[in-house]
Tab-separated table of C-alpha atoms and ligand atoms in Angstrom:
chain	number	residue	atom	x	y	z
A	1	MET	CA	-2.166	69.239	-53.401
A	2	THR	CA	-0.877	71.002	-56.586
A	3	ARG	CA	1.646	72.852	-54.244
A	4	TYR	CA	4.192	70.037	-54.440
A	5	ALA	CA	3.372	68.886	-58.068
A	6	HIS	CA	6.747	69.923	-59.613
A	7	TYR	CA	8.721	68.178	-56.839
A	8	HIS	CA	10.233	64.610	-57.254
A	9	PRO	CA	8.094	61.619	-55.821
A	10	GLU	CA	10.357	61.636	-52.457
A	11	THR	CA	9.375	65.080	-51.696
A	12	ARG	CA	5.679	64.720	-52.656
A	13	LEU	CA	5.265	61.487	-50.441
A	14	VAL	CA	6.519	63.360	-47.466
A	15	HIS	CA	4.416	66.585	-47.933
A	16	SER	CA	1.630	66.116	-50.599
A	17	GLY	CA	-2.078	65.917	-49.676
A	18	GLY	CA	-1.668	66.895	-45.960
A	19	LEU	CA	-4.758	68.673	-44.260
A	20	ARG	CA	-2.961	70.457	-41.244
A	21	THR	CA	-5.353	71.543	-38.582
A	22	GLU	CA	-5.299	74.753	-36.619
A	23	PHE	CA	-2.947	73.254	-34.120
A	24	GLY	CA	-0.115	73.141	-36.642
A	25	GLU	CA	0.813	69.483	-35.961
A	26	THR	CA	4.006	68.137	-37.874
A	27	SER	CA	2.544	64.665	-38.259
A	28	GLU	CA	-0.719	64.097	-40.038
A	29	ALA	CA	-3.776	64.006	-37.505
A	30	LEU	CA	-5.495	60.877	-37.084
A	31	PHE	CA	-9.342	61.515	-37.234
A	32	LEU	CA	-11.109	58.642	-35.320
A	33	THR	CA	-14.664	59.815	-35.779
A	34	GLN	CA	-17.612	58.226	-37.462
A	35	GLY	CA	-19.616	61.519	-38.186
A	36	PHE	CA	-19.208	65.387	-38.187
A	37	VAL	CA	-21.582	67.860	-36.626
A	38	TYR	CA	-23.297	70.896	-38.447
A	39	ASP	CA	-23.838	74.333	-36.911
A	40	ASN	CA	-27.407	74.261	-38.440
A	41	PRO	CA	-29.815	72.122	-40.570
A	42	GLU	CA	-29.002	74.473	-43.671
A	43	GLU	CA	-25.323	73.514	-43.384
A	44	ALA	CA	-26.262	69.796	-43.209
A	45	GLU	CA	-28.559	70.094	-46.208
A	46	ALA	CA	-25.852	71.995	-48.169
A	47	ARG	CA	-23.271	69.317	-47.335
A	48	PHE	CA	-25.608	66.531	-48.506
A	49	ASP	CA	-26.560	68.357	-51.821
A	50	GLY	CA	-22.807	69.091	-52.303
A	51	SER	CA	-23.230	72.824	-52.622
A	52	GLU	CA	-20.956	73.037	-49.558
A	53	PRO	CA	-17.799	71.081	-49.227
A	54	GLY	CA	-17.028	69.276	-46.119
A	55	PHE	CA	-17.173	65.825	-44.445
A	56	ILE	CA	-20.484	64.114	-43.803
A	57	TYR	CA	-19.715	60.370	-42.660
A	58	SER	CA	-16.735	58.300	-42.559
A	59	ARG	CA	-18.211	55.537	-44.402
A	60	PHE	CA	-17.393	57.618	-47.725
A	61	SER	CA	-15.439	60.591	-46.196
A	62	ASN	CA	-12.950	61.537	-43.358
A	63	PRO	CA	-9.909	63.853	-43.298
A	64	THR	CA	-7.291	61.195	-42.568
A	65	VAL	CA	-8.715	58.899	-45.210
A	66	ALA	CA	-8.679	61.971	-47.646
A	67	MET	CA	-5.084	62.734	-46.777
A	68	PHE	CA	-4.137	59.334	-47.951
A	69	GLU	CA	-6.027	59.321	-51.029
A	70	ARG	CA	-4.646	62.790	-51.948
A	71	ARG	CA	-1.062	61.678	-51.410
A	72	MET	CA	-1.574	58.513	-53.672
A	73	CYS	CA	-2.975	60.962	-56.408
A	74	ALA	CA	0.172	62.907	-56.241
A	75	LEU	CA	2.261	59.604	-56.289
A	76	GLU	CA	0.369	58.208	-59.222
A	77	GLY	CA	-0.561	61.234	-61.173
A	78	ALA	CA	-4.248	60.636	-60.929
A	79	GLU	CA	-6.937	63.162	-60.606
A	80	ALA	CA	-8.914	61.182	-58.060
A	81	ALA	CA	-8.697	58.116	-55.665
A	82	ARG	CA	-10.856	56.225	-53.260
A	83	ALA	CA	-9.236	54.133	-50.319
A	84	THR	CA	-10.909	50.847	-49.499
A	85	ALA	CA	-10.770	48.402	-46.642
A	86	SER	CA	-8.473	45.847	-48.472
A	87	GLY	CA	-6.965	45.435	-51.887
A	88	MET	CA	-9.746	42.856	-52.810
A	89	ALA	CA	-12.353	45.688	-52.087
A	90	ALA	CA	-10.617	48.037	-54.562
A	91	VAL	CA	-10.559	45.259	-57.175
A	92	THR	CA	-14.063	44.156	-56.810
A	93	ALA	CA	-15.476	47.884	-56.420
A	94	ALA	CA	-13.675	48.966	-59.568
A	95	LEU	CA	-14.760	45.865	-61.652
A	96	MET	CA	-18.333	45.809	-60.437
A	97	GLY	CA	-18.798	49.552	-60.864
A	98	VAL	CA	-18.001	49.256	-64.415
A	99	VAL	CA	-20.215	46.223	-65.432
A	100	ARG	CA	-23.867	45.227	-65.173
A	101	ALA	CA	-25.830	42.080	-66.213
A	102	GLY	CA	-25.340	41.051	-69.745
A	103	ASP	CA	-21.765	42.729	-69.956
A	104	HIS	CA	-18.499	40.882	-70.702
A	105	VAL	CA	-15.121	41.066	-69.049
A	106	VAL	CA	-11.776	39.996	-70.508
A	107	ALA	CA	-8.931	39.349	-67.885
A	108	ALA	CA	-5.365	37.781	-67.905
A	109	GLN	CA	-5.569	34.195	-66.574
A	110	ALA	CA	-2.305	34.643	-64.365
A	111	LEU	CA	-3.845	36.477	-61.372
A	112	PHE	CA	-3.822	36.727	-57.739
A	113	GLY	CA	-6.138	33.719	-56.484
A	114	SER	CA	-8.764	36.216	-55.045
A	115	CYS	CA	-8.712	38.426	-58.094
A	116	ARG	CA	-9.348	35.253	-60.308
A	117	TRP	CA	-12.313	34.240	-58.058
A	118	VAL	CA	-13.961	37.564	-58.563
A	119	ILE	CA	-13.619	37.472	-62.392
A	120	GLU	CA	-14.272	33.643	-62.672
A	121	GLU	CA	-16.841	32.860	-59.979
A	122	TRP	CA	-18.233	36.187	-58.637
A	123	LEU	CA	-18.981	38.406	-61.708
A	124	PRO	CA	-20.906	35.439	-63.459
A	125	ARG	CA	-23.436	35.240	-60.559
A	126	PHE	CA	-24.625	38.688	-61.524
A	127	GLY	CA	-24.912	37.873	-65.193
A	128	VAL	CA	-21.456	39.278	-66.220
A	129	ALA	CA	-19.619	36.877	-68.780
A	130	THR	CA	-15.962	36.516	-68.231
A	131	THR	CA	-13.038	35.286	-70.648
A	132	LEU	CA	-9.559	34.623	-69.284
A	133	VAL	CA	-6.670	35.024	-71.821
A	134	ASP	CA	-2.955	34.375	-71.999
A	135	GLY	CA	-1.966	38.047	-70.848
A	136	PRO	CA	1.282	38.325	-72.911
A	137	ASP	CA	-0.569	37.317	-76.094
A	138	LEU	CA	-2.132	40.434	-77.503
A	139	ALA	CA	-3.936	38.475	-80.254
A	140	ALA	CA	-5.798	36.704	-77.489
A	141	TRP	CA	-7.055	39.899	-75.931
A	142	GLN	CA	-8.167	40.975	-79.317
A	143	ALA	CA	-9.857	37.665	-80.231
A	144	ALA	CA	-11.772	37.554	-76.838
A	145	VAL	CA	-13.555	41.095	-77.530
A	146	ARG	CA	-17.280	41.002	-78.018
A	147	PRO	CA	-19.806	43.679	-78.560
A	148	GLU	CA	-20.742	43.633	-74.848
A	149	THR	CA	-17.183	43.654	-73.605
A	150	LYS	CA	-16.943	46.599	-71.008
A	151	ALA	CA	-13.798	45.746	-68.900
A	152	PHE	CA	-10.436	44.559	-69.201
A	153	PHE	CA	-8.505	43.373	-66.136
A	154	LEU	CA	-4.726	42.500	-65.760
A	155	GLU	CA	-1.892	42.422	-63.066
A	156	SER	CA	1.774	43.166	-64.716
A	157	PRO	CA	3.957	41.724	-63.110
A	158	ALA	CA	1.399	39.129	-62.134
A	159	ASN	CA	1.153	37.481	-58.715
A	160	PRO	CA	2.816	35.162	-58.347
A	161	THR	CA	4.503	34.442	-61.664
A	162	LEU	CA	5.965	37.734	-62.356
A	163	GLU	CA	4.522	37.369	-66.041
A	164	VAL	CA	4.603	40.809	-67.745
A	165	ILE	CA	1.847	42.039	-70.154
A	166	ASP	CA	2.264	44.833	-72.521
A	167	ILE	CA	0.027	47.372	-70.956
A	168	LEU	CA	0.216	49.792	-73.796
A	169	GLY	CA	-0.757	47.055	-76.257
A	170	VAL	CA	-3.761	45.845	-74.044
A	171	ALA	CA	-4.941	49.639	-73.494
A	172	ALA	CA	-5.017	50.088	-77.242
A	173	ILE	CA	-7.319	47.145	-77.988
A	174	ALA	CA	-9.468	48.071	-75.006
A	175	LYS	CA	-9.744	51.722	-76.237
A	176	ALA	CA	-10.724	50.403	-79.707
A	177	CYS	CA	-13.587	48.318	-78.214
A	178	GLY	CA	-14.692	50.896	-75.719
A	179	ALA	CA	-13.797	48.715	-72.681
A	180	LYS	CA	-12.117	50.142	-69.595
A	181	LEU	CA	-8.642	48.858	-68.687
A	182	ILE	CA	-8.268	48.288	-64.995
A	183	VAL	CA	-4.744	47.451	-63.838
A	184	ASP	CA	-3.799	45.998	-60.641
A	185	ASN	CA	-0.159	47.423	-59.914
A	186	VAL	CA	0.631	45.775	-56.702
A	187	PHE	CA	3.676	43.872	-57.909
A	188	ALA	CA	5.268	46.959	-59.962
A	189	THR	CA	4.647	49.345	-57.027
A	190	PRO	CA	3.428	52.996	-57.572
A	191	LEU	CA	7.089	53.940	-58.116
A	192	PHE	CA	8.098	51.478	-60.976
A	193	GLN	CA	5.041	51.704	-63.267
A	194	LYS	CA	2.407	54.198	-64.122
A	195	PRO	CA	-0.440	52.444	-65.871
A	196	LEU	CA	-2.526	55.661	-66.200
A	197	THR	CA	0.440	56.997	-68.458
A	198	LEU	CA	0.369	53.676	-70.459
A	199	GLY	CA	-3.250	54.008	-71.328
A	200	ALA	CA	-5.003	52.224	-68.409
A	201	ASP	CA	-8.396	53.930	-67.296
A	202	CYS	CA	-7.912	52.865	-63.596
A	203	VAL	CA	-5.301	51.662	-61.310
A	204	VAL	CA	-5.656	49.444	-58.091
A	205	TYR	CA	-3.532	48.684	-55.157
A	206	SER	CA	-3.378	46.369	-52.192
A	207	ALA	CA	-2.049	49.122	-49.898
A	208	THR	CA	-1.528	46.210	-47.483
A	209	LYS	CA	1.666	45.367	-49.470
A	210	HIS	CA	4.493	47.852	-50.132
A	211	ILE	CA	2.623	51.003	-49.013
A	212	ASP	CA	2.193	49.787	-45.403
A	213	GLY	CA	5.419	47.718	-45.797
A	214	GLN	CA	5.577	46.807	-42.215
A	215	GLY	CA	2.806	44.081	-42.238
A	216	ARG	CA	0.300	45.945	-39.909
A	217	CYS	CA	-2.823	46.584	-41.533
A	218	LEU	CA	-5.179	46.033	-44.585
A	219	GLY	CA	-6.101	48.715	-47.230
A	220	GLY	CA	-6.453	49.296	-50.633
A	221	VAL	CA	-7.060	52.171	-53.180
A	222	ILE	CA	-8.770	52.958	-56.634
A	223	LEU	CA	-7.008	55.747	-58.842
A	224	ALA	CA	-8.396	57.060	-61.982
A	225	SER	CA	-9.785	60.184	-63.493
A	226	GLN	CA	-12.372	62.401	-61.859
A	227	GLU	CA	-14.823	61.299	-64.427
A	228	PHE	CA	-14.039	57.560	-63.948
A	229	ILE	CA	-14.234	57.763	-60.167
A	230	ASP	CA	-17.668	59.795	-60.356
A	231	THR	CA	-19.103	57.536	-62.928
A	232	TYR	CA	-18.322	54.177	-61.786
A	233	VAL	CA	-16.687	54.113	-58.411
A	234	HIS	CA	-17.939	56.612	-55.961
A	235	GLN	CA	-21.720	55.478	-55.397
A	236	VAL	CA	-20.660	51.807	-55.378
A	237	LEU	CA	-18.331	52.739	-52.213
A	238	ARG	CA	-20.533	55.150	-50.658
A	239	GLN	CA	-23.663	53.092	-50.816
A	240	THR	CA	-22.143	49.592	-50.074
A	241	GLY	CA	-19.572	50.609	-47.562
A	242	PRO	CA	-16.140	48.471	-48.067
A	243	SER	CA	-14.582	51.637	-46.023
A	244	ILE	CA	-11.303	51.724	-44.723
A	245	SER	CA	-10.684	52.556	-41.030
A	246	PRO	CA	-9.135	56.103	-40.512
A	247	PHE	CA	-6.524	54.320	-38.434
A	248	ASN	CA	-5.439	52.251	-41.248
A	249	ALA	CA	-5.536	55.120	-43.460
A	250	TRP	CA	-3.333	56.809	-41.215
A	251	VAL	CA	-0.706	54.096	-41.122
A	252	LEU	CA	-0.673	53.856	-44.907
A	253	LEU	CA	-0.386	57.572	-45.213
A	254	LYS	CA	2.613	57.430	-42.931
A	255	GLY	CA	3.899	54.379	-45.062
A	256	LEU	CA	3.896	56.565	-48.168
A	257	GLU	CA	6.525	58.829	-46.637
A	258	THR	CA	9.059	55.950	-46.394
A	259	LEU	CA	7.762	54.151	-49.688
A	260	PRO	CA	10.637	55.216	-51.978
A	261	VAL	CA	13.517	54.418	-49.390
A	262	ARG	CA	12.102	50.845	-48.847
A	263	VAL	CA	11.203	49.867	-52.242
A	264	GLU	CA	14.524	51.062	-53.740
A	265	LYS	CA	16.320	49.258	-51.139
A	266	GLN	CA	14.151	45.998	-51.671
A	267	ALA	CA	14.644	46.166	-55.383
A	268	GLN	CA	18.372	46.429	-55.067
A	269	THR	CA	18.322	43.266	-52.668
A	270	ALA	CA	16.028	41.729	-55.151
A	271	SER	CA	18.461	42.086	-58.109
A	272	PHE	CA	21.385	40.953	-56.039
A	273	LEU	CA	19.517	37.761	-54.974
A	274	ALA	CA	18.046	37.038	-58.301
A	275	LYS	CA	21.546	36.713	-59.807
A	276	ALA	CA	22.837	34.528	-56.908
A	277	ILE	CA	19.683	32.392	-57.076
A	278	ALA	CA	19.808	31.805	-60.759
A	279	ALA	CA	23.529	30.487	-60.563
A	280	HIS	CA	22.516	27.918	-57.992
A	281	PRO	CA	22.454	24.190	-59.530
A	282	LYS	CA	19.092	23.427	-57.596
A	283	VAL	CA	17.281	26.166	-59.425
A	284	LYS	CA	15.626	25.281	-62.663
A	285	ARG	CA	14.253	28.764	-63.766
A	286	VAL	CA	14.066	32.253	-62.083
A	287	ASN	CA	11.619	34.887	-63.191
A	288	PHE	CA	12.670	38.500	-62.321
A	289	PRO	CA	11.668	41.442	-64.235
A	290	GLY	CA	15.233	43.267	-63.682
A	291	ASP	CA	16.907	40.269	-65.533
A	292	PRO	CA	18.475	41.602	-68.674
A	293	GLN	CA	17.950	38.271	-70.234
A	294	HIS	CA	14.105	38.386	-69.447
A	295	PRO	CA	12.207	37.129	-72.352
A	296	GLN	CA	9.940	40.301	-72.173
A	297	ALA	CA	13.111	42.734	-71.474
A	298	ALA	CA	11.910	45.048	-74.085
A	299	ILE	CA	8.407	45.534	-72.913
A	300	ILE	CA	9.870	45.911	-69.284
A	301	ALA	CA	12.328	48.472	-70.423
A	302	ARG	CA	9.397	50.491	-71.935
A	303	GLN	CA	6.742	50.201	-69.315
A	304	MET	CA	8.711	49.771	-65.996
A	305	SER	CA	11.245	52.228	-64.480
A	306	GLY	CA	12.569	49.748	-61.938
A	307	PRO	CA	12.262	45.893	-61.384
A	308	SER	CA	10.371	44.354	-58.821
A	309	THR	CA	10.870	43.585	-54.943
A	310	LEU	CA	9.789	40.115	-55.901
A	311	ILE	CA	11.540	36.967	-57.396
A	312	ALA	CA	9.640	33.797	-58.450
A	313	PHE	CA	11.779	30.688	-58.945
A	314	GLU	CA	11.495	26.975	-59.503
A	315	ILE	CA	13.267	24.599	-57.356
A	316	GLU	CA	14.391	21.103	-58.429
A	317	GLY	CA	12.323	18.203	-56.902
A	318	GLU	CA	8.737	19.363	-57.387
A	319	ARG	CA	6.794	20.206	-54.247
A	320	ALA	CA	9.130	18.192	-52.067
A	321	GLY	CA	12.226	20.025	-53.288
A	322	ALA	CA	10.213	23.298	-52.587
A	323	TYR	CA	9.430	22.215	-49.036
A	324	ARG	CA	12.939	21.274	-47.948
A	325	PHE	CA	14.019	24.712	-49.257
A	326	LEU	CA	11.204	26.437	-47.286
A	327	ASN	CA	11.855	24.243	-44.216
A	328	ALA	CA	15.776	25.079	-44.314
A	329	LEU	CA	15.237	28.915	-44.220
A	330	GLN	CA	16.035	30.591	-41.045
A	331	ILE	CA	15.736	34.491	-41.896
A	332	VAL	CA	13.174	34.320	-44.423
A	333	LYS	CA	9.769	33.612	-43.098
A	334	ILE	CA	7.133	31.462	-44.618
A	335	SER	CA	4.140	33.827	-45.393
A	336	ASN	CA	1.691	34.698	-48.192
A	337	ASN	CA	2.134	38.399	-47.676
A	338	LEU	CA	4.485	40.482	-49.584
A	339	GLY	CA	6.169	43.984	-49.765
A	340	ASP	CA	7.058	43.646	-46.041
A	341	ALA	CA	10.231	44.803	-44.128
A	342	LYS	CA	10.675	41.028	-43.287
A	343	SER	CA	11.590	38.803	-46.310
A	344	LEU	CA	8.823	36.494	-47.079
A	345	VAL	CA	8.482	33.209	-49.109
A	346	THR	CA	5.447	31.417	-50.253
A	347	HIS	CA	4.767	28.183	-52.205
A	348	PRO	CA	1.806	29.352	-54.274
A	349	ALA	CA	0.716	25.836	-55.428
A	350	THR	CA	-0.328	24.883	-51.912
A	351	THR	CA	-1.485	28.257	-50.445
A	352	THR	CA	-2.913	31.289	-52.669
A	353	HIS	CA	-3.274	29.110	-55.823
A	354	GLN	CA	-4.438	25.781	-53.918
A	355	ARG	CA	-8.030	25.764	-55.226
A	356	PHE	CA	-6.884	25.327	-58.832
A	357	THR	CA	-6.223	21.998	-60.435
A	358	LEU	CA	-2.472	21.065	-61.247
A	359	GLU	CA	-3.444	21.709	-64.947
A	360	GLN	CA	-4.731	25.262	-64.406
A	361	ARG	CA	-1.732	26.068	-62.390
A	362	LEU	CA	0.544	24.695	-64.984
A	363	ALA	CA	-1.306	26.964	-67.499
A	364	MET	CA	-0.798	29.839	-65.133
A	365	GLY	CA	2.846	29.171	-64.942
A	366	ILE	CA	2.856	27.933	-61.242
A	367	PRO	CA	4.565	24.587	-61.233
A	368	GLU	CA	4.785	22.587	-58.087
A	369	GLY	CA	8.446	23.460	-57.398
A	370	MET	CA	7.828	27.213	-57.702
A	371	VAL	CA	8.349	29.628	-54.745
A	372	ARG	CA	7.672	33.327	-54.569
A	373	LEU	CA	10.151	35.524	-52.705
A	374	SER	CA	9.503	38.975	-51.449
A	375	CYS	CA	12.592	40.684	-50.287
A	376	GLY	CA	12.853	42.677	-47.173
A	377	LEU	CA	15.103	45.014	-45.488
A	378	GLU	CA	17.343	42.730	-43.859
A	379	HIS	CA	21.216	43.007	-44.926
A	380	GLN	CA	21.407	41.344	-48.362
A	381	ALA	CA	24.556	39.246	-47.581
A	382	ASP	CA	22.391	37.713	-44.574
A	383	LEU	CA	19.601	36.909	-46.818
A	384	ALA	CA	21.910	35.427	-49.614
A	385	ALA	CA	23.646	33.270	-47.137
A	386	ASP	CA	20.236	31.862	-45.815
A	387	ILE	CA	18.665	31.309	-49.200
A	388	LEU	CA	21.896	29.769	-50.803
A	389	ALA	CA	22.325	27.395	-47.777
A	390	ALA	CA	18.582	26.345	-47.862
A	391	LEU	CA	18.999	25.909	-51.690
A	392	ASP	CA	22.154	23.588	-50.783
A	393	SER	CA	19.930	21.328	-48.583
A	394	VAL	CA	17.455	20.644	-51.449
B	401	PLP	C1	-2.531	41.035	-52.055
B	401	PLP	C2	-3.062	41.172	-53.441
B	401	PLP	C3	-4.279	41.666	-53.616
B	401	PLP	C4	-5.355	41.713	-52.444
B	401	PLP	O1	-5.020	42.622	-51.442
B	401	PLP	P1	-5.486	42.608	-50.090
B	401	PLP	O2	-5.164	43.818	-49.448
B	401	PLP	O3	-4.796	41.439	-49.379
B	401	PLP	O4	-7.160	42.396	-50.116
B	401	PLP	C5	-4.867	41.888	-55.022
B	401	PLP	N1	-3.985	41.946	-55.857
B	401	PLP	C6	-2.500	41.573	-55.815
B	401	PLP	C7	-1.657	41.472	-57.058
B	401	PLP	C8	-2.198	41.185	-54.470
B	401	PLP	O5	-0.901	40.948	-54.396
């Protein structure tokens, strides 16, 4: 893995982490096997007690999955990684690995719907108290800390509002109170933001999004120090089994090879479209981290090396206005997925954030007229024409 460590990310994403077999294959091998055979019982014993390296069972170790994990480590600059069946399996395992009954978790309130469910509904069932705070307000994080606070959780930029949180600032508060900071970095992508270098203890991804990038399969990954993975994550995954299929790991591994090309192009398209959308009279407000007028531009400049491939914007006419826009689109498809080669648009208030009350949604920054656009790989002129014509019809 270290062989490619001094190269640029593009080079590492093509070569790092490979485990080439005796056949010398160019493309990484797909190991569709549940188990592994041992030459003798002594070897089996040695694998189980850890005195001999090697694979045991694909619930927790598989060569194709290992290649994906190793390549993700090379990209993120992390010591260790564990792949999971989905992004939510990664979020849940990382959080539940750190806490136990009696502990307390602080999280930003603007979160992907399922992340918020895990924090608000699921953790309390096991005796873990949780507090949701206004993420950009550092004083609110500080005020929420209790003696039993063990974990902080945030998304930045958040899904779907693209609200940005000062990761360095939150990490300092976490460190001071001994809590572990877990960052869901999906919206920034591993290319544009490195939470571990900003003081986070653990980074999680839904690999379903940009890492696959072509809408084919689910996957997730947890990245952290070797100590964090050994202490909080490894046993939880090994014994409870939210394992990724080797086939999915192979798709994601190959997805990493083209990640920089896709994400750079999508971010460029997003920058172009964000300007065109903001200038349209039917648009009330645009939130795009690449906007130089962004209210959090200073924090963005400090912690992100690129914008986002997503744009959140509010259309005139509340829900009816947003629906007229969605119904008029020709190229852009209505879907709650993101990071795909196809441009996708979603209306969060009636889909991913439907279960919240209007008041809760407004507090999260999700008004009825808001849509979230994930920019794909289509020609930007075709996308601009489609989106502006649909806005004209609102
Ligand atoms: C999609 C998403 C998830 C969940 O990932 P799945 O792979 O769908 O389970 C978690 N966090 C964020 C920010 C997401 O966008």
